[in-house]
Coordinates of C-alpha atoms in Angstrom, one line a residue:
Chain A
M1004 CA 0.0 0.0 0.0
K1005 CA 2.8 2.3 0.3
D1006 CA 3.7 2.9 -3.3
K1007 CA 0.7 4.0 -5.1
V1008 CA 1.4 3.2 -8.7
F1009 CA -1.1 4.0 -11.3
I1010 CA -1.4 0.7 -13.3
G1011 CA -4.3 1.6 -15.8
L1012 CA -6.4 -1.3 -16.6
D1013 CA -3.8 -4.0 -15.6
N1014 CA -6.1 -5.2 -12.9
Y1015 CA -8.8 -5.8 -15.4
A1016 CA -6.8 -7.4 -17.8
R1017 CA -5.2 -9.8 -15.3
I1018 CA -9.0 -10.8 -14.3
L1019 CA -10.2 -11.3 -17.7
T1020 CA -7.4 -13.3 -19.0
S1021 CA -7.0 -15.6 -15.9
R1022 CA -8.1 -19.2 -16.4
S1023 CA -9.7 -19.1 -13.0
F1024 CA -12.1 -16.1 -14.1
R1025 CA -13.6 -18.3 -16.8
E1026 CA -14.1 -21.2 -14.3
V1027 CA -15.7 -18.9 -11.6
T1028 CA -17.9 -17.1 -14.1
M1029 CA -19.3 -20.4 -15.4
N1030 CA -19.9 -21.3 -11.8
T1031 CA -21.5 -18.2 -11.1
F1032 CA -23.8 -18.6 -14.2
I1033 CA -24.9 -22.0 -13.3
W1034 CA -25.4 -21.2 -9.8
T1035 CA -27.6 -18.1 -10.5
V1036 CA -29.6 -19.4 -13.5
A1037 CA -30.2 -23.1 -11.9
S1038 CA -31.1 -21.6 -8.6
T1039 CA -33.5 -19.0 -10.1
F1040 CA -35.0 -21.4 -12.5
F1041 CA -35.9 -24.1 -10.0
A1042 CA -36.7 -21.8 -7.2
F1043 CA -39.1 -20.2 -9.5
L1044 CA -40.6 -23.4 -10.8
L1045 CA -41.1 -24.8 -7.5
G1046 CA -42.5 -21.7 -6.2
L1047 CA -45.1 -21.5 -9.1
G1048 CA -46.1 -24.9 -8.5
A1049 CA -46.6 -24.4 -4.8
A1050 CA -48.6 -21.2 -5.5
L1051 CA -50.7 -22.7 -8.0
S1052 CA -51.4 -25.7 -5.7
L1053 CA -52.1 -23.6 -2.7
H1054 CA -54.3 -21.2 -4.6
R1055 CA -57.5 -23.1 -4.0
E1056 CA -58.7 -23.0 -0.6
F1057 CA -58.6 -26.1 1.6
L1058 CA -58.2 -27.3 5.2
G1059 CA -54.6 -26.7 6.5
R1060 CA -53.7 -24.3 3.8
G1061 CA -52.4 -21.6 5.9
V1062 CA -50.5 -24.0 8.1
L1063 CA -48.8 -25.4 4.8
R1064 CA -48.0 -22.0 3.6
A1065 CA -46.3 -21.1 6.8
V1066 CA -44.4 -24.4 7.2
L1067 CA -43.1 -24.0 3.4
L1068 CA -41.9 -20.4 4.4
I1069 CA -40.0 -21.3 7.4
P1070 CA -36.7 -22.0 5.3
Y1071 CA -37.0 -18.4 4.0
V1072 CA -36.9 -17.0 7.4
V1073 CA -34.3 -19.0 9.1
S1074 CA -30.9 -17.7 9.1
A1075 CA -28.8 -19.0 5.9
V1076 CA -25.8 -19.7 8.4
A1077 CA -28.3 -22.3 10.4
A1078 CA -29.5 -23.6 7.0
S1079 CA -25.8 -24.1 5.7
Y1080 CA -24.7 -26.2 8.8
V1081 CA -28.0 -28.2 8.8
W1082 CA -27.3 -29.1 5.2
K1083 CA -23.6 -29.7 5.8
W1084 CA -24.5 -32.3 8.2
L1085 CA -27.1 -34.0 5.8
Y1086 CA -24.5 -34.1 3.2
H1087 CA -21.8 -35.4 5.6
S1088 CA -19.7 -37.9 3.8
D1089 CA -19.7 -40.6 6.4
F1090 CA -22.7 -40.0 8.7
G1091 CA -24.9 -37.7 6.5
V1092 CA -28.5 -38.7 6.3
I1093 CA -29.0 -38.4 2.5
G1094 CA -26.0 -40.5 1.6
A1095 CA -27.5 -43.1 4.1
L1096 CA -30.9 -43.0 2.6
A1097 CA -29.5 -43.3 -0.9
V1098 CA -27.8 -46.6 0.2
Q1099 CA -30.9 -47.7 1.9
F1100 CA -32.8 -47.4 -1.3
G1101 CA -30.3 -49.2 -3.3
L1102 CA -29.4 -46.1 -5.4
T1103 CA -25.7 -46.5 -4.4
D1104 CA -23.6 -49.0 -2.6
R1105 CA -21.5 -46.4 -0.6
P1106 CA -22.6 -43.0 0.8
I1107 CA -22.0 -40.3 -1.7
N1108 CA -19.5 -37.5 -0.9
F1109 CA -21.5 -34.8 -2.1
I1110 CA -19.4 -31.7 -1.2
D1111 CA -15.9 -32.8 -1.3
N1112 CA -16.3 -33.9 -4.9
I1113 CA -15.8 -31.4 -7.7
H1114 CA -18.6 -32.8 -9.8
T1115 CA -21.5 -32.9 -7.1
V1116 CA -20.5 -30.0 -5.0
L1117 CA -22.1 -27.2 -7.0
P1118 CA -25.6 -28.9 -7.6
S1119 CA -25.6 -29.9 -4.1
L1120 CA -25.2 -26.3 -3.0
I1121 CA -27.9 -25.3 -5.4
V1122 CA -30.3 -27.5 -3.8
V1123 CA -29.7 -25.9 -0.4
N1124 CA -30.2 -22.4 -2.1
I1125 CA -33.5 -23.7 -3.7
W1126 CA -34.5 -25.2 -0.3
K1127 CA -34.1 -21.7 1.2
E1128 CA -35.8 -19.4 -1.3
F1129 CA -38.1 -21.2 -3.3
S1130 CA -41.0 -20.2 -1.0
F1131 CA -40.3 -16.5 -1.7
A1132 CA -41.3 -17.2 -5.3
M1133 CA -44.3 -18.9 -3.8
I1134 CA -45.5 -15.9 -1.8
M1135 CA -44.9 -13.6 -4.6
L1136 CA -46.8 -15.7 -7.1
M1137 CA -49.6 -16.5 -4.7
A1138 CA -50.1 -12.6 -4.1
G1139 CA -50.0 -12.5 -8.1
L1140 CA -52.5 -15.2 -8.6
Q1141 CA -55.0 -13.1 -6.4
T1142 CA -55.0 -10.4 -9.0
V1143 CA -56.1 -13.0 -11.8
P1144 CA -60.1 -12.0 -11.9
D1145 CA -62.3 -14.9 -11.1
Q1146 CA -64.8 -13.8 -13.8
L1147 CA -62.3 -14.1 -16.7
L1148 CA -61.5 -17.9 -15.4
R1149 CA -65.2 -18.4 -15.3
A1150 CA -65.9 -17.0 -18.8
A1151 CA -63.2 -19.0 -20.3
Q1152 CA -64.8 -22.1 -18.7
V1153 CA -68.1 -21.2 -20.1
D1154 CA -66.4 -20.7 -23.6
G1155 CA -65.2 -24.4 -23.2
A1156 CA -61.4 -23.8 -22.4
N1157 CA -60.0 -26.7 -20.5
A1158 CA -57.9 -26.5 -17.4
W1159 CA -54.5 -26.0 -19.3
Q1160 CA -56.0 -23.5 -21.7
R1161 CA -57.5 -21.4 -18.7
F1162 CA -54.0 -21.5 -17.1
W1163 CA -52.1 -20.7 -20.4
H1164 CA -54.3 -17.8 -21.7
V1165 CA -55.7 -16.5 -18.7
T1166 CA -53.6 -16.9 -15.7
V1167 CA -50.1 -16.8 -17.2
P1168 CA -50.5 -13.2 -18.9
H1169 CA -51.8 -11.8 -15.5
L1170 CA -48.8 -13.3 -13.7
K1171 CA -46.2 -11.8 -16.1
G1172 CA -45.4 -8.7 -14.1
V1173 CA -45.1 -10.5 -10.8
S1174 CA -42.9 -13.1 -12.5
M1175 CA -40.6 -10.6 -13.9
V1176 CA -40.1 -9.0 -10.5
T1177 CA -39.8 -12.2 -8.9
V1178 CA -37.1 -13.6 -11.3
L1179 CA -35.1 -10.6 -11.1
L1180 CA -35.1 -10.5 -7.3
L1181 CA -34.2 -14.2 -7.2
M1182 CA -31.5 -13.5 -9.6
V1183 CA -30.0 -10.6 -7.9
A1184 CA -30.2 -12.5 -4.5
N1185 CA -28.6 -15.5 -6.1
F1186 CA -25.8 -13.5 -7.7
N1187 CA -24.9 -12.0 -4.5
A1188 CA -25.3 -15.2 -2.5
F1189 CA -22.3 -15.4 -0.1
I1190 CA -23.2 -17.3 3.1
I1191 CA -24.2 -20.6 1.6
P1192 CA -21.2 -21.3 -0.5
W1193 CA -18.9 -19.5 2.0
I1194 CA -19.9 -21.6 5.0
M1195 CA -20.5 -25.0 3.3
T1196 CA -17.4 -25.2 1.1
S1197 CA -15.6 -21.6 1.0
G1198 CA -15.4 -22.2 -2.8
G1199 CA -13.6 -25.6 -2.5
P1200 CA -12.8 -28.2 -3.4
A1201 CA -10.5 -27.0 -6.0
G1202 CA -12.4 -24.0 -6.7
A1203 CA -15.3 -26.2 -8.1
S1204 CA -17.8 -24.1 -6.0
D1205 CA -16.3 -20.6 -6.3
I1206 CA -18.7 -18.0 -7.6
W1207 CA -17.8 -14.2 -8.0
I1208 CA -18.8 -13.1 -4.6
T1209 CA -16.8 -15.8 -2.8
Q1210 CA -13.8 -15.2 -5.2
I1211 CA -13.9 -11.4 -4.3
Y1212 CA -13.8 -12.2 -0.7
T1213 CA -11.0 -14.6 -0.9
I1214 CA -9.0 -12.2 -3.0
A1215 CA -9.7 -9.1 -0.7
F1216 CA -9.5 -10.6 2.8
G1217 CA -7.6 -13.8 2.1
R1218 CA -4.9 -12.8 -0.2
Q1219 CA -5.2 -8.9 0.6
R1220 CA -5.2 -7.9 -2.9
Y1221 CA -7.3 -5.0 -2.7
G1222 CA -6.8 -3.5 -6.2
L1223 CA -7.8 -7.0 -7.8
A1224 CA -10.8 -7.5 -5.6
S1225 CA -12.0 -3.7 -6.4
A1226 CA -11.6 -4.4 -10.1
Y1227 CA -13.6 -7.5 -9.8
S1228 CA -16.2 -5.5 -7.7
V1229 CA -16.4 -3.0 -10.6
I1230 CA -17.2 -5.8 -13.2
L1231 CA -19.8 -7.0 -11.0
F1232 CA -21.2 -3.5 -10.4
I1233 CA -21.7 -3.3 -14.4
V1234 CA -23.6 -6.6 -14.3
M1235 CA -25.6 -5.5 -11.3
M1236 CA -26.5 -2.2 -12.9
T1237 CA -27.9 -4.1 -16.0
L1238 CA -30.1 -6.3 -13.8
G1239 CA -31.0 -3.2 -11.8
Y1240 CA -32.0 -1.6 -15.0
F1241 CA -34.5 -4.2 -15.7
Y1242 CA -35.6 -4.3 -12.2
V1243 CA -36.7 -0.7 -12.0
R1244 CA -38.4 -1.0 -15.5
A1245 CA -40.3 -3.9 -14.3
L1246 CA -41.4 -2.2 -11.2
T1247 CA -42.5 1.1 -12.9
R1248 CA -44.0 -0.8 -16.1
G1249 CA -47.5 -0.7 -14.3
D1250 CA -47.2 2.9 -13.7
D1251 CA -46.6 3.6 -17.5
T1252 CA -49.4 1.7 -18.8
R1253 CA -51.7 3.2 -16.0
V1254 CA -50.8 6.7 -17.5
K1255 CA -51.5 5.7 -20.8
Chain B
M653 CA -63.6 -31.0 1.2
S654 CA -65.1 -31.0 -2.2
M655 CA -67.9 -33.3 -0.9
V656 CA -68.7 -30.6 1.5
S657 CA -69.2 -27.9 -1.1
A658 CA -70.9 -30.0 -3.7
A659 CA -74.5 -30.5 -3.0
P660 CA -75.9 -34.0 -3.8
S661 CA -77.8 -32.4 -6.7
R662 CA -74.7 -31.3 -8.4
R663 CA -73.1 -34.6 -8.4
R664 CA -71.9 -34.6 -11.8
R665 CA -69.4 -31.8 -11.0
V666 CA -67.6 -34.1 -8.5
K667 CA -65.5 -35.7 -10.9
I668 CA -61.7 -36.6 -10.3
D669 CA -59.8 -33.3 -11.3
P670 CA -56.3 -34.7 -12.4
W671 CA -54.8 -31.2 -11.9
R672 CA -55.9 -31.3 -8.3
W673 CA -54.2 -34.6 -7.7
V674 CA -51.1 -33.3 -9.4
G675 CA -51.2 -30.2 -7.1
R676 CA -51.7 -32.4 -3.9
F677 CA -48.7 -34.7 -4.8
F678 CA -46.6 -31.7 -5.5
L679 CA -47.3 -30.1 -2.2
L680 CA -46.5 -33.5 -0.6
F681 CA -43.2 -33.5 -2.2
L682 CA -42.6 -29.9 -1.3
L683 CA -43.5 -30.5 2.3
T684 CA -41.1 -33.4 2.4
F685 CA -38.4 -31.4 0.9
T686 CA -38.9 -28.6 3.3
V687 CA -39.5 -30.6 6.5
L688 CA -37.0 -33.4 6.4
P689 CA -33.8 -31.2 6.8
M690 CA -35.3 -29.5 9.8
L691 CA -36.7 -32.7 11.3
W692 CA -33.1 -34.3 11.1
M693 CA -31.7 -31.2 12.7
V694 CA -34.0 -31.7 15.6
L695 CA -33.4 -35.3 15.7
T696 CA -29.8 -34.9 15.6
S697 CA -29.8 -32.4 18.4
I698 CA -31.4 -34.7 20.8
K699 CA -28.6 -37.5 20.2
S700 CA -25.7 -37.9 21.9
Q701 CA -22.3 -37.5 20.1
F702 CA -21.7 -41.2 19.9
A703 CA -25.4 -41.9 18.7
A704 CA -25.1 -39.2 15.9
M705 CA -21.9 -40.6 14.6
Q706 CA -23.1 -43.9 13.5
Y707 CA -23.6 -45.7 10.1
P708 CA -26.1 -46.5 9.3
P709 CA -27.7 -43.7 11.3
Q710 CA -30.1 -44.2 14.2
W711 CA -33.2 -43.0 12.2
W712 CA -35.0 -42.5 15.5
P713 CA -32.6 -41.5 18.6
A714 CA -32.6 -44.7 20.6
E715 CA -31.8 -42.8 23.9
P716 CA -33.2 -39.1 23.3
T717 CA -31.4 -36.8 25.5
L718 CA -31.4 -32.9 26.1
Q719 CA -28.1 -32.7 27.3
N720 CA -27.0 -30.6 24.2
Y721 CA -29.6 -28.0 25.0
A722 CA -28.8 -28.1 28.7
K723 CA -25.1 -27.5 27.9
L724 CA -26.0 -24.6 25.6
L725 CA -28.4 -22.9 28.1
D726 CA -26.3 -23.5 31.3
P727 CA -25.4 -20.1 32.6
N728 CA -22.6 -21.6 34.8
G729 CA -20.8 -23.8 32.1
S730 CA -18.4 -22.2 29.8
T731 CA -20.2 -23.2 26.6
G732 CA -23.4 -21.9 28.2
Q733 CA -21.9 -18.8 29.0
E734 CA -20.5 -18.2 25.6
F735 CA -23.8 -19.1 23.7
L736 CA -25.9 -17.1 25.9
R737 CA -23.6 -14.2 25.3
Y738 CA -23.8 -14.5 21.6
F739 CA -27.6 -14.8 22.1
W740 CA -27.9 -11.6 24.0
N741 CA -25.8 -9.6 21.5
S742 CA -27.9 -10.9 18.5
F743 CA -30.8 -9.8 20.5
Y744 CA -29.5 -6.6 21.6
V745 CA -28.3 -5.6 18.0
S746 CA -31.6 -6.7 16.3
M747 CA -33.8 -4.9 18.8
V748 CA -31.9 -1.4 18.5
T749 CA -31.6 -1.9 14.7
T750 CA -35.4 -2.2 14.7
I751 CA -36.4 0.5 17.0
L752 CA -34.0 3.0 15.4
G753 CA -35.0 1.9 12.0
V754 CA -38.7 2.6 12.6
I755 CA -37.9 5.9 14.2
V756 CA -36.1 7.1 10.9
A757 CA -38.2 5.1 8.3
V758 CA -41.6 6.4 9.4
P759 CA -40.8 10.2 8.7
A760 CA -38.8 9.4 5.7
A761 CA -41.4 7.3 4.1
Y762 CA -44.1 9.9 4.9
A763 CA -42.1 12.4 3.1
F764 CA -41.6 10.4 0.1
S765 CA -45.4 9.6 0.2
R766 CA -46.8 13.1 0.7
F767 CA -44.4 15.7 -0.5
T768 CA -42.7 16.4 -3.7
F769 CA -39.1 17.8 -3.5
P770 CA -36.5 18.1 -6.2
G771 CA -34.6 14.9 -6.4
R772 CA -37.3 12.9 -5.1
T773 CA -37.5 10.2 -7.9
F774 CA -33.7 10.0 -8.1
L775 CA -33.4 9.6 -4.3
F776 CA -36.0 7.0 -4.4
F777 CA -34.5 5.0 -7.0
S778 CA -30.9 5.2 -5.7
V779 CA -32.4 4.0 -2.4
L780 CA -33.9 1.0 -4.3
L781 CA -30.8 0.2 -6.4
R782 CA -28.6 0.1 -3.2
N783 CA -30.5 -3.3 -2.4
M784 CA -29.2 -4.6 -5.5
F785 CA -25.4 -4.7 -4.4
P786 CA -23.7 -7.5 -2.5
S787 CA -22.7 -6.8 1.0
V788 CA -19.3 -8.1 0.4
V789 CA -18.6 -5.2 -2.2
F790 CA -19.2 -2.7 0.7
L791 CA -17.2 -4.5 3.2
M792 CA -13.8 -2.9 2.7
P793 CA -14.9 0.8 2.6
L794 CA -17.4 0.2 5.5
F795 CA -14.7 -1.5 7.5
L796 CA -12.3 1.3 6.9
L797 CA -14.9 3.9 7.9
M798 CA -15.7 2.0 11.1
R799 CA -12.2 2.0 12.1
W800 CA -11.8 5.7 11.2
M801 CA -14.7 6.3 13.5
G802 CA -13.3 3.9 16.3
L803 CA -16.4 1.5 16.0
V804 CA -14.6 -1.7 15.0
N805 CA -15.5 -4.5 17.6
T806 CA -18.5 -2.6 18.9
H807 CA -22.0 -3.4 18.3
G808 CA -22.7 0.4 17.2
S809 CA -20.7 -0.6 13.9
L810 CA -23.2 -3.4 13.2
I811 CA -26.3 -1.2 14.2
L812 CA -25.1 1.5 11.8
T813 CA -24.4 -0.8 8.9
Y814 CA -27.7 -2.8 9.4
L815 CA -29.6 0.5 9.6
T816 CA -27.9 1.7 6.2
F817 CA -28.9 -1.6 4.5
G818 CA -32.2 -1.9 6.2
L819 CA -33.6 1.6 5.7
P820 CA -34.1 1.6 2.0
L821 CA -36.5 -1.4 2.2
S822 CA -38.2 -0.3 5.2
I823 CA -38.9 3.0 3.7
W824 CA -40.0 1.6 0.5
L825 CA -42.4 -0.7 2.4
L826 CA -43.7 2.1 4.5
K827 CA -44.2 4.2 1.7
G828 CA -46.6 1.8 0.1
F829 CA -48.8 1.7 3.3
F830 CA -48.7 5.5 3.4
D831 CA -49.8 5.8 -0.3
N832 CA -52.8 3.8 0.7
I833 CA -54.1 6.1 3.3
P834 CA -56.5 8.7 1.7
I835 CA -54.9 12.1 1.9
Q836 CA -58.5 13.4 2.8
L837 CA -58.3 12.0 6.4
E838 CA -55.4 14.2 7.1
Q839 CA -56.9 17.2 5.3
A840 CA -60.1 16.8 7.4
A841 CA -58.0 16.7 10.6
R842 CA -56.1 19.8 9.4
I843 CA -59.3 21.6 8.9
D844 CA -60.4 20.9 12.3
G845 CA -57.3 22.6 13.7
A846 CA -54.7 19.8 14.1
T847 CA -51.3 20.6 13.0
R848 CA -49.4 18.6 10.5
F849 CA -47.6 16.7 13.1
Q850 CA -50.8 16.0 15.1
A851 CA -52.6 14.7 11.9
F852 CA -49.5 12.5 11.1
F853 CA -49.3 11.2 14.7
F854 CA -53.0 10.6 15.7
I855 CA -54.4 9.8 12.1
V856 CA -51.5 8.4 9.8
M857 CA -49.7 6.6 12.3
P858 CA -52.5 4.5 13.9
L859 CA -53.7 3.4 10.5
S860 CA -50.4 2.5 9.3
T861 CA -49.7 0.0 12.2
P862 CA -49.7 -2.9 10.2
G863 CA -47.0 -1.4 8.0
I864 CA -44.9 -0.5 10.9
I865 CA -45.2 -4.0 12.2
A866 CA -44.5 -5.5 8.8
T867 CA -41.4 -3.3 8.7
S868 CA -40.1 -4.2 12.3
I869 CA -40.4 -7.8 11.7
F870 CA -38.5 -7.5 8.4
S871 CA -35.5 -5.4 9.9
F872 CA -35.5 -7.7 12.9
I873 CA -35.2 -10.9 11.0
G874 CA -32.5 -9.3 8.6
A875 CA -30.4 -8.1 11.6
W876 CA -30.8 -11.4 13.4
N877 CA -29.6 -13.5 10.4
E878 CA -26.8 -11.0 9.1
Y879 CA -23.5 -12.7 8.8
V880 CA -21.0 -11.0 6.5
Y881 CA -20.5 -7.8 8.4
A882 CA -20.7 -9.4 11.9
Y883 CA -18.0 -11.8 10.7
T884 CA -15.7 -9.0 9.5
F885 CA -16.5 -6.2 12.1
L886 CA -16.3 -8.2 15.2
S887 CA -13.1 -10.2 16.3
K888 CA -13.8 -9.8 20.1
Q889 CA -15.3 -13.1 21.3
D890 CA -17.8 -11.3 23.8
S891 CA -19.1 -9.0 21.2
M892 CA -20.0 -11.6 18.6
T893 CA -23.5 -12.2 17.4
L894 CA -25.0 -15.7 16.9
P895 CA -24.2 -16.3 13.0
V896 CA -20.5 -15.8 13.9
G897 CA -20.3 -17.2 17.3
I898 CA -21.8 -20.4 16.2
Q899 CA -19.1 -20.7 13.8
R900 CA -16.4 -20.3 16.4
F901 CA -18.3 -22.9 18.4
F902 CA -18.2 -25.4 15.4
T903 CA -14.6 -25.2 14.7
E904 CA -13.4 -25.4 18.2
F905 CA -15.3 -28.7 18.6
A906 CA -14.9 -29.8 15.3
T907 CA -16.9 -32.9 15.5
D908 CA -19.7 -31.9 17.9
W909 CA -22.6 -32.1 15.4
P910 CA -25.4 -32.7 17.9
G911 CA -24.3 -29.5 19.9
L912 CA -24.1 -27.7 16.5
M913 CA -27.5 -28.7 15.5
A914 CA -29.0 -27.7 19.0
A915 CA -27.3 -24.4 18.5
T916 CA -28.9 -23.8 15.1
F917 CA -32.2 -24.9 16.4
L918 CA -32.1 -22.3 19.4
M919 CA -30.8 -19.7 16.9
S920 CA -33.7 -20.3 14.7
V921 CA -36.5 -20.4 17.5
P922 CA -36.8 -16.4 17.9
V923 CA -37.1 -15.6 14.1
V924 CA -39.4 -18.6 13.5
V925 CA -41.7 -17.7 16.5
L926 CA -41.7 -14.2 15.4
F927 CA -42.7 -15.1 12.0
L928 CA -45.3 -17.6 12.8
V929 CA -47.1 -15.1 15.2
L930 CA -46.9 -12.1 12.6
Q931 CA -47.1 -14.2 9.5
K932 CA -49.8 -12.0 7.9
Y933 CA -47.8 -8.9 8.2
F934 CA -44.5 -10.5 7.2
V935 CA -46.2 -11.8 3.7
R936 CA -47.6 -8.5 3.2
A937 CA -44.4 -6.9 3.5
L938 CA -42.8 -9.5 1.4
T939 CA -45.2 -8.9 -1.6
E940 CA -45.8 -5.2 -1.2
G941 CA -44.8 -3.0 -4.0
A942 CA -44.0 -5.9 -6.2
V943 CA -47.5 -6.9 -6.9
K944 CA -49.8 -4.4 -8.4
H945 CA -53.5 -4.7 -7.8

């Protein structure tokens, strides 16, 4: 930190050309897209199934929401224990059902670690999508659905031509918020693997943290953060647009 | 249930709806997926260290014991002292953050909702955009700032940081609630001789209580669960909050899984109880603003 030398875009060049950057970016991409996609899908399914009134609906909704409220630190430890290589319950169950001969070592294997972490992330956040979409479903007018039924539309057609268009706005916002949250996720990968083994679960955020606080390379970490900033600004633009879209159409 | 709603005369409508069954199975699957990890956490926490480390695992604890909880909650033991300290720190930080947050957010949201002033839109969206950035990016500058202010290793640093990060969301939520209160109510009060402050305090505030509750739960849960800043700003053991403290605990007794599970359970209790009791407000806070009616 003593000699401050202006090095231009060297840090950026170093990052963009390094091999680890490509790997980490790939991981970040898989992590963000897969988590968002499945969390949204499960959330949508749950919202549709919970839309109809039935006994115990409120209780079920509350139970499904618990993972979203508990701390990610607690969730990470619990799942770390579930995935434990020797005494993990998931491995034991897999053996019990005859899927494998020996317990699978989920988080110490470079091929299974990222999917395993994504499952934890989905467990934690799918109910967020569920709540948002449940609220969205309430804005679908009943009369329209009934009218479609009178006109002879079957369940699928009613869903596709009436419900889906009404959910568009909420879905946009939900997907964007999930993407942002996943892109910025730090706790689950950090506590469960710290990016390991061999960088197989390293994403941008954990990488930045390691560069800055592990290796003390603040310049490099800052350059990384700026790249991240640009990506976030792009997402942010769409977020604000999705939020204000309703206003525009109403003014017209 | 369908039998109750369908009168005998409308029998023909009670036919098997395949989609309903798909939905039921899907919900069953989700319920299993959600509950099993939590169930296993609880089951492990009532096992002894020896019982937990077995293969194949004891599916049901042969000799359930509460010794893990007793150890964590015992104010005389060293583990218990440490854990209760972390618990108190978390509670203190979350509580102060919540109270200060409400005190600041209520007038700010009111201003955003009722007044127009130059830069209002810009300020509002900058407040929103802040939420899009990962906390790791702000770690370094904030850490330097805290050191400069001499706040490192104090709870003040955390409270200040959580307020910075929580306020945008609180203001956004509360503004939504204030927007829904008709301005005529205030105007009527003003005509009857109330000052603006009185109108705000006696008319708007009581009507927006649900909003204030919702915002409070949100900031409490957020502060209780926060990890990154607490991990960086606090290095003294007796000032640590639970998410960080629990980690120390884990690395020291590297293999004490039942103890760790008991600790994560106790750590989740306050937020889950708070959520279950005030669920309605929480859900409303979550969806407010994103869903246009």
